[in-house]
Amino acid sequence: MQSQHELLDFFTQTRARSEEICSHLKTEDYVVQPVENVSPPKWHLGHTTWFFEEFVLKPHQKDYQLFDENSAYVFNSYYESVGDKVIRTNRGNLSRPTVSWIYDYRDYVTKALKEFLKEAEISKELCGIIEIGCHHEKQHQELLLTDIKFILGNNPLFPKYNDKFKENPIQNFTQEWISVSEDIYQVGHQSNDFCYDNEMGTHKVYLNDFEISNKLITNAEFIEFIEDGAYEQVLLWHAEGWDWINTNNIKAPLYWHHTNGNWHQYTLNGLEKINPAAPLSHISYYEAFAFAQWKGLRLPTEFEWEVAQDKFDWGNRWEWTESAYSPYPNFKKPEGALGEYNGKFMVSQKVLRGASVATSPNHSRHTYRNFFHPQLRWQFTGLRLAK
Amino acid sequence: MQSQHELLDFFTQTRARSEEICSHLKTEDYVVQPVENVSPPKWHLGHTTWFFEEFVLKPHQKDYQLFDENSAYVFNSYYESVGDKVIRTNRGNLSRPTVSWIYDYRDYVTKALKEFLKEAEISKELCGIIEIGCHHEKQHQELLLTDIKFILGNNPLFPKYNDKFKENPIQNFTQEWISVSEDIYQVGHQSNDFCYDNEMGTHKVYLNDFEISNKLITNAEFIEFIEDGAYEQVLLWHAEGWDWINTNNIKAPLYWHHTNGNWHQYTLNGLEKINPAAPLSHISYYEAFAFAQWKGLRLPTEFEWEVAQDKFDWGNRWEWTESAYSPYPNFKKPEGALGEYNGKFMVSQKVLRGASVATSPNHSRHTYRNFFHPQLRWQFTGLRLAK
Amino acid sequence: MQSQHELLDFFTQTRARSEEICSHLKTEDYVVQPVENVSPPKWHLGHTTWFFEEFVLKPHQKDYQLFDENSAYVFNSYYESVGDKVIRTNRGNLSRPTVSWIYDYRDYVTKALKEFLKEAEISKELCGIIEIGCHHEKQHQELLLTDIKFILGNNPLFPKYNDKFKENPIQNFTQEWISVSEDIYQVGHQSNDFCYDNEMGTHKVYLNDFEISNKLITNAEFIEFIEDGAYEQVLLWHAEGWDWINTNNIKAPLYWHHTNGNWHQYTLNGLEKINPAAPLSHISYYEAFAFAQWKGLRLPTEFEWEVAQDKFDWGNRWEWTESAYSPYPNFKKPEGALGEYNGKFMVSQKVLRGASVATSPNHSRHTYRNFFHPQLRWQFTGLRLAK
Amino acid sequence: MQSQHELLDFFTQTRARSEEICSHLKTEDYVVQPVENVSPPKWHLGHTTWFFEEFVLKPHQKDYQLFDENSAYVFNSYYESVGDKVIRTNRGNLSRPTVSWIYDYRDYVTKALKEFLKEAEISKELCGIIEIGCHHEKQHQELLLTDIKFILGNNPLFPKYNDKFKENPIQNFTQEWISVSEDIYQVGHQSNDFCYDNEMGTHKVYLNDFEISNKLITNAEFIEFIEDGAYEQVLLWHAEGWDWINTNNIKAPLYWHHTNGNWHQYTLNGLEKINPAAPLSHISYYEAFAFAQWKGLRLPTEFEWEVAQDKFDWGNRWEWTESAYSPYPNFKKPEGALGEYNGKFMVSQKVLRGASVATSPNHSRHTYRNFFHPQLRWQFTGLRLAK
């Protein structure tokens, strides 16, 4: 971020976009939480606001009046070190504060922070926290879209979110293999631009010769996998994946419905017939892995992906990699409450690389490390093969 | 019900009261479902409407146009024999249909049924179904109030429902024992007025001499029980009750909070200091039983209660009895879908007698048999002793 | 019990029979606990022994040396008021004390108690406790047989217990209805012989006219029920029963296997083709109730059963009744630890009347009240209809 | 393996050692399964025998008579592609086949395989399978010891396994840091000796400068961590680890008991006062990680460990590493049922390096990759720091 003025613009745009995303919702849509890892939209709106109040205004703006003493308690999140938090599974029980209260809260904090940025000369460190707050809100914008899709896509009436949302950009080119030679490569974030703590620590990795596809797997290819009976072939699956598909009776990607002899999927435009040419979406790591096994190929590691990424088209689907989410060499948690941001999740999760149709504009980087538990499918997750 | 005209009035008043109850809510309050046995208010409003559409208008009014084909699916309830139903635990995930849609649905059905009652000559049997529909809605009015209390009372902000609601009418008289002599008594519904199937089958029971209190147990008496350590004395409890208090860490009635050295309770007027003279509320059967054991006394049976009820003041608390909910001799399930109304619940539940502050006006009868599983506390349940 | 001498005989025979029952087992069979409500045989042997040590020898025999300080802890049971207990679900984890240790413990206590009975003049009250101990052991003899059946019958090798055990005595007579007239009847235990606390309190009940079958339902009749698709007809079932059959995928009585086009059942003689004429066994209350509904009939209450019992053949199957397990009028828990014997289970259970092929000789009475949760099937439970 | 003769010796010794391990058990100890990931000792004895029968004798020895048709079903394991299997959680329910049956089964198969090795000229590939079978049995020998410890160590009587077992060899030297320089290193199995598929694929990795301790963390050091309140400091823990310690009420390593003001631990010699100088054992990855955080240090990766291992003393504790269990480059699952051996577990687990006091003699290698889910503690897991 170059200047305080730029930061003000960035902040203003970020705040506005969250509200734009929610402008397509009914009040009721803001409230529900169908499963534990999906948060109610109103919680996202409140929580991203709380972040600025808690970490910027409260400690740094003299005479700042909290909007409401109770808000911190309700909108604190995984940051266990800042006061009590509402148990995450219970977010969907909270009818109050209301949606209109939350919009008032947003306005109040947005206005206060804008004035703060306009009036005061702010330290570099504090600018950094505000910048993180914006990126944090952009991450929640992606979650807003994926959580809204889950809420509406699991409603028996399959309501549309927004007719104009483009979920399925097609890669109109032939599949080819990109070769990369054995060598030492540099990975990790290297510029002075913003990045998260988990991307830092540029370091060398040794990669063997490998090839990576220039194209994502399509729906058509995954239908072949299904029709070949791959969901019933134990040898294709991790033991844990096999348990997961059987316990949950999984037979297709999330949001897929086989009706009247055709595959349909719920999209943000409503329930639609599947486009075979569109890139596959909403699969678990287990399914991505089993698909690769079925092809006799494999998933790339996150470093193979990063090293080769400038040679292929990416950005529509988060892509599962074979890499577990671990700290880079010399990774250091930041001090204090923000230190919980990423490090505390570095176990039992898989790295995803790329970005998705739900990613906030200018929020993707080739060093960005997204991460989820292997069974999760509500993100726009896809699959690219390597060998 | 004397006439079709009276039925029209009864229907009109019943419909209006459901809406009056909900007039104190915010849109968000209609949507959430904190626990399985609490339904979202909007579901109650839709379901009671669906009842009239499904059982009256659809089969009996020529040319009736369904308001919306999808509604039956969403608002069907425990009536497993009528189509699919939304799994009960998932009611709280449904942001759509919206609250305003549901009010439109109510208006449409209310209007249609009023016209039907005004214009057509209706068979006695069909009048009976409409009458059941009204009583069914009155039952849901009680659930609306208790579910709303649960939703707001489990919100960390403890929002008020309505300042004017009177939850705690005090019994300003001395406790005395009413004696009833050993004899054969007649129990069950005997008049021609409306009653549910489970009250029917007037029959004789043989009762021994017994005494029953003229007064409900008060908060003050229950505080003595707590302070005597009764929640830690295993011999006072059923094995199942002991497991329940320990598994759920129960140490006081529902909605009670011990803060700053005083007992408070959430009421529909908000969080308040407990009034010691008010009748105890929101206890499980297990707690009622343990309290009686601690006193060296017992709970009355439902027949003792019914035989003695004209000699004491009742109607503010549902009162746990020692009786299990079983069919009366010669109980017959009605034919068809309405046959599921009561009979299917006649196992593993306890009978409660009386009525409560949440009971719809003119909805209480001395033969009314309410029933709940022994651990449930979200109703206005209280306790009267016998010996 | 007439005299101390008779009591000695009774005690001696009781102790011997427990060991006779277990004489058909391998050491490994004594140890396992496949589900929570089935206890390992070695636990039954230890627990019944602990009873005599804890309640007779330890408090009443001077100079008595405990066999082992640790035994009380391991073999205490549901008697929460006597020291700590091994959590019931964990009984199947305890490889020690060993089976041979337990037989030594039995010998030691049996011998000590025999000497005690021979040498000392014992108070009537203490004789009563010893008598209860014998009856307690006889109850565990029934559990031993049913638990052993469960352990072996859920082993994929279906090992035989004992070739000579007669599980299926056939009622070779025609089904008829026995009529009983409306009247006041006296129920409950009336003689001076031993009975449990829950049978006491002889009292009057008023019964309407009813008819009860002279014969138990047979396997052939239940196969008709199955073949009529009754497990798929929701209107026949309690709501709770319907959930239970669907959650547990229940389609036939326990131990039934449909193989090669025929129904087989595991019996204590091994896996056998079903005898259609034999009385049905191993059904839940839910199934008994649904069967009665399917027939357009009902189950008797426990009092109907008791009043009519001298007119029909019973004793091979525990018979589900419609009655919930509740205290009789004037029921009093005995003082002290033995007070937990029956009263603490008087909620959420159904009464069974009769006795079964597994019941200890001379352990059945027409006033005996057995009780189980409605879903339990591992006892030899059967079904007699009323109307 | 040099020759068929050597293989015969190896097989003979391996089989004998399993039986030697179990020679300290009572029959009852062979049967129980206290938690899902602990198998009954008799299952290990049967399963390792089944392996030789299923993969060697049945397909390759002409005229081989199966010992018993039912055995395959009961002793098949995670090899989902070979027939049905006994559900893993149910292994503890199987009283039959008996322990003596299993010893007969072992004798029969051991004898048959010895004769097979003596008489026939066997292909290299088949020798390879027999060798794998022996290593497989050696792995189960370690599990036998750790499972036996769990079975006896969770018994309230804390029975000894064997007085002579040495669990706690002390590292009698000063802690020092070993420095390793940034460079490309070769990792993975390189000789012609036996190794598992998951160690294969020698490959280069790039390591930064690092230091690794020459010594394992001791009990004394971990007591400091406990006494500093580290189990209550959220910032030290992974989110998942924090949930785990709170859900399971974890406050110390497995088998530790704080009694009379001192820490004790159950060992295979019985319950003992903790030796502060002994290496820490029975911790989860979460605890290992939190300890490193508390020290301001970190765990080594599996490659750092492998590269440095010839400079430090190891072999008494399996050592948690920071590395997730993933396939090496060019990892290939073997064809057929043996292909399930390792690859199917390569998700959600952490690599442990080293060996333990329970490891079979000659079964440790510096390239050996052990792996467990991060919460598991019943192995002899320890902790070495890096920076």
JSON list of C-alpha atoms in Angstrom, two decimals, chain A residues 184 206 208, chain D residues 179-188 190 202-210 303-304 306-308 310-311:
[
{"chain": "A", "resi": 184, "resn": "ILE", "atom": "CA", "xyz": [16.17, -25.99, -7.18]},
{"chain": "A", "resi": 206, "resn": "TYR", "atom": "CA", "xyz": [14.16, -29.20, -4.86]},
{"chain": "A", "resi": 208, "resn": "ASN", "atom": "CA", "xyz": [12.13, -33.51, -9.70]},
{"chain": "D", "resi": 179, "resn": "SER", "atom": "CA", "xyz": [24.12, -28.02, 13.22]},
{"chain": "D", "resi": 180, "resn": "VAL", "atom": "CA", "xyz": [23.39, -29.06, 9.66]},
{"chain": "D", "resi": 181, "resn": "SER", "atom": "CA", "xyz": [24.17, -26.78, 6.71]},
{"chain": "D", "resi": 182, "resn": "GLU", "atom": "CA", "xyz": [21.88, -25.64, 3.96]},
{"chain": "D", "resi": 183, "resn": "ASP", "atom": "CA", "xyz": [22.23, -28.01, 1.01]},
{"chain": "D", "resi": 184, "resn": "ILE", "atom": "CA", "xyz": [20.64, -30.57, -1.25]},
{"chain": "D", "resi": 185, "resn": "TYR", "atom": "CA", "xyz": [20.32, -33.92, 0.51]},
{"chain": "D", "resi": 186, "resn": "GLN", "atom": "CA", "xyz": [19.37, -37.38, -0.65]},
{"chain": "D", "resi": 187, "resn": "VAL", "atom": "CA", "xyz": [16.59, -39.03, 1.34]},
{"chain": "D", "resi": 188, "resn": "GLY", "atom": "CA", "xyz": [14.68, -42.33, 1.16]},
{"chain": "D", "resi": 190, "resn": "GLN", "atom": "CA", "xyz": [18.83, -46.70, -0.84]},
{"chain": "D", "resi": 202, "resn": "THR", "atom": "CA", "xyz": [15.19, -42.00, -3.15]},
{"chain": "D", "resi": 203, "resn": "HIS", "atom": "CA", "xyz": [15.06, -38.35, -3.94]},
{"chain": "D", "resi": 204, "resn": "LYS", "atom": "CA", "xyz": [16.69, -35.00, -3.32]},
{"chain": "D", "resi": 205, "resn": "VAL", "atom": "CA", "xyz": [15.38, -32.41, -0.90]},
{"chain": "D", "resi": 206, "resn": "TYR", "atom": "CA", "xyz": [16.63, -28.92, -0.23]},
{"chain": "D", "resi": 207, "resn": "LEU", "atom": "CA", "xyz": [17.18, -28.13, 3.40]},
{"chain": "D", "resi": 208, "resn": "ASN", "atom": "CA", "xyz": [18.01, -24.78, 4.97]},
{"chain": "D", "resi": 209, "resn": "ASP", "atom": "CA", "xyz": [20.47, -24.46, 7.80]},
{"chain": "D", "resi": 210, "resn": "PHE", "atom": "CA", "xyz": [19.03, -26.05, 10.90]},
{"chain": "D", "resi": 303, "resn": "PHE", "atom": "CA", "xyz": [13.94, -34.98, 6.29]},
{"chain": "D", "resi": 304, "resn": "GLU", "atom": "CA", "xyz": [15.88, -32.93, 8.81]},
{"chain": "D", "resi": 306, "resn": "GLU", "atom": "CA", "xyz": [16.75, -38.35, 8.50]},
{"chain": "D", "resi": 307, "resn": "VAL", "atom": "CA", "xyz": [19.68, -36.23, 7.38]},
{"chain": "D", "resi": 308, "resn": "ALA", "atom": "CA", "xyz": [20.93, -35.64, 10.93]},
{"chain": "D", "resi": 310, "resn": "ASP", "atom": "CA", "xyz": [23.55, -40.51, 12.42]},
{"chain": "D", "resi": 311, "resn": "LYS", "atom": "CA", "xyz": [24.74, -37.78, 14.76]}
]
